Amino acid sequence: MESIKVRQRVGQDGILYLEIPVGLREQDVEVMVIYRPVPSLTTIEPSLEALYGICADDPIILDDQGIAEALDDEAKSNLPQETLWNYRGIVTQ
């Protein structure tokens, strides 16, 4: 006797369809099905007001070309010597 646990979704027709490979061919098997509804996971989406100001202690500074030069210098110092930096991204030699 083998026990297999699966999680499936009941269709709009109210019927649960199961396709479970068991590794047997041309044999009769006895199947017992026990089902229980799975509690739905509710996620609470934060409102825009809740997100306001979350980066206040670490602001993103922009200049006329995008990200501030000071941030680019900091990023360059963390890169290996063989890596070039430009405003379009990282280009490796």
Coordinates of C-alpha atoms in Angstrom, one line a residue:
M1 CA 0.0 0.0 0.0
E2 CA 1.3 3.4 -1.0
S3 CA 0.3 6.8 0.3
I4 CA 0.4 9.9 -1.9
K5 CA -0.5 13.4 -0.8
V6 CA -1.4 15.9 -3.4
R7 CA -2.9 19.4 -3.5
Q8 CA -5.3 19.9 -6.4
R9 CA -7.9 22.5 -7.3
V10 CA -11.6 21.7 -7.7
G11 CA -12.9 23.0 -11.0
Q12 CA -15.8 25.3 -11.6
D13 CA -17.9 22.2 -12.2
G14 CA -17.3 21.1 -8.6
I15 CA -15.5 17.9 -9.7
L16 CA -12.0 17.0 -8.5
Y17 CA -9.9 15.4 -11.2
L18 CA -6.9 13.4 -10.2
E19 CA -4.1 12.2 -12.4
I20 CA -1.6 10.4 -10.2
P21 CA 1.1 8.2 -11.8
V22 CA 1.6 5.1 -9.7
G23 CA 4.1 3.2 -11.7
L24 CA 1.7 0.3 -12.3
R25 CA 0.3 -0.9 -15.6
E26 CA -2.7 -3.0 -16.4
Q27 CA -3.6 -3.7 -12.8
D28 CA -6.6 -3.1 -10.6
V29 CA -6.0 -0.9 -7.6
E30 CA -8.1 0.1 -4.6
V31 CA -8.1 3.9 -4.1
M32 CA -9.2 5.7 -1.0
V33 CA -9.7 9.5 -1.3
I34 CA -9.9 11.7 1.8
Y35 CA -10.2 15.4 1.1
R36 CA -10.4 18.6 3.1
P37 CA -10.5 22.2 2.0
V38 CA -7.3 24.1 2.3
P39 CA -7.6 27.4 4.2
S40 CA -7.0 30.2 1.7
L41 CA -3.9 32.4 2.3
T42 CA -5.0 35.9 2.5
T43 CA -2.4 38.5 1.9
I44 CA -2.9 42.1 3.0
E45 CA -1.6 44.5 0.3
P46 CA -0.1 47.6 1.9
S47 CA -1.8 50.8 0.9
L48 CA 0.2 53.6 -0.8
E49 CA -0.1 55.6 2.5
A50 CA 1.6 52.7 4.4
L51 CA 4.6 52.8 1.9
Y52 CA 5.0 56.5 2.0
G53 CA 8.3 57.5 3.6
I54 CA 9.8 54.0 4.0
C55 CA 13.1 55.1 2.3
A56 CA 13.3 58.5 4.1
D57 CA 16.5 57.4 6.0
D58 CA 18.2 56.2 2.8
P59 CA 17.1 58.5 -0.1
I60 CA 17.9 57.9 -3.7
I61 CA 19.7 60.9 -5.1
L62 CA 19.3 61.7 -8.8
D63 CA 21.2 64.1 -11.0
D64 CA 20.6 65.1 -14.6
Q65 CA 21.9 61.8 -15.9
G66 CA 20.0 59.6 -13.5
I67 CA 21.7 58.3 -10.4
A68 CA 24.0 60.7 -8.6
E69 CA 27.7 60.4 -9.4
A70 CA 28.5 59.8 -5.7
L71 CA 26.5 56.6 -5.8
D72 CA 28.3 55.5 -9.0
D73 CA 31.7 56.1 -7.3
E74 CA 30.6 54.0 -4.4
A75 CA 29.4 51.2 -6.8
K76 CA 32.6 51.4 -8.8
S77 CA 34.7 50.9 -5.6
N78 CA 32.9 47.6 -4.9
L79 CA 33.5 46.2 -8.4
P80 CA 36.5 44.1 -9.5
Q81 CA 39.3 45.9 -11.4
E82 CA 38.4 44.2 -14.7
T83 CA 34.8 45.5 -14.6
L84 CA 33.9 48.8 -16.3
W85 CA 30.9 50.8 -15.2
N86 CA 28.7 53.0 -17.4
Y87 CA 25.2 54.5 -17.1
R88 CA 23.6 51.6 -19.0
G89 CA 24.9 49.0 -16.5
I90 CA 27.9 46.9 -15.8
V91 CA 30.1 45.9 -18.8
T92 CA 32.7 43.2 -18.2
Q93 CA 35.9 43.3 -20.2

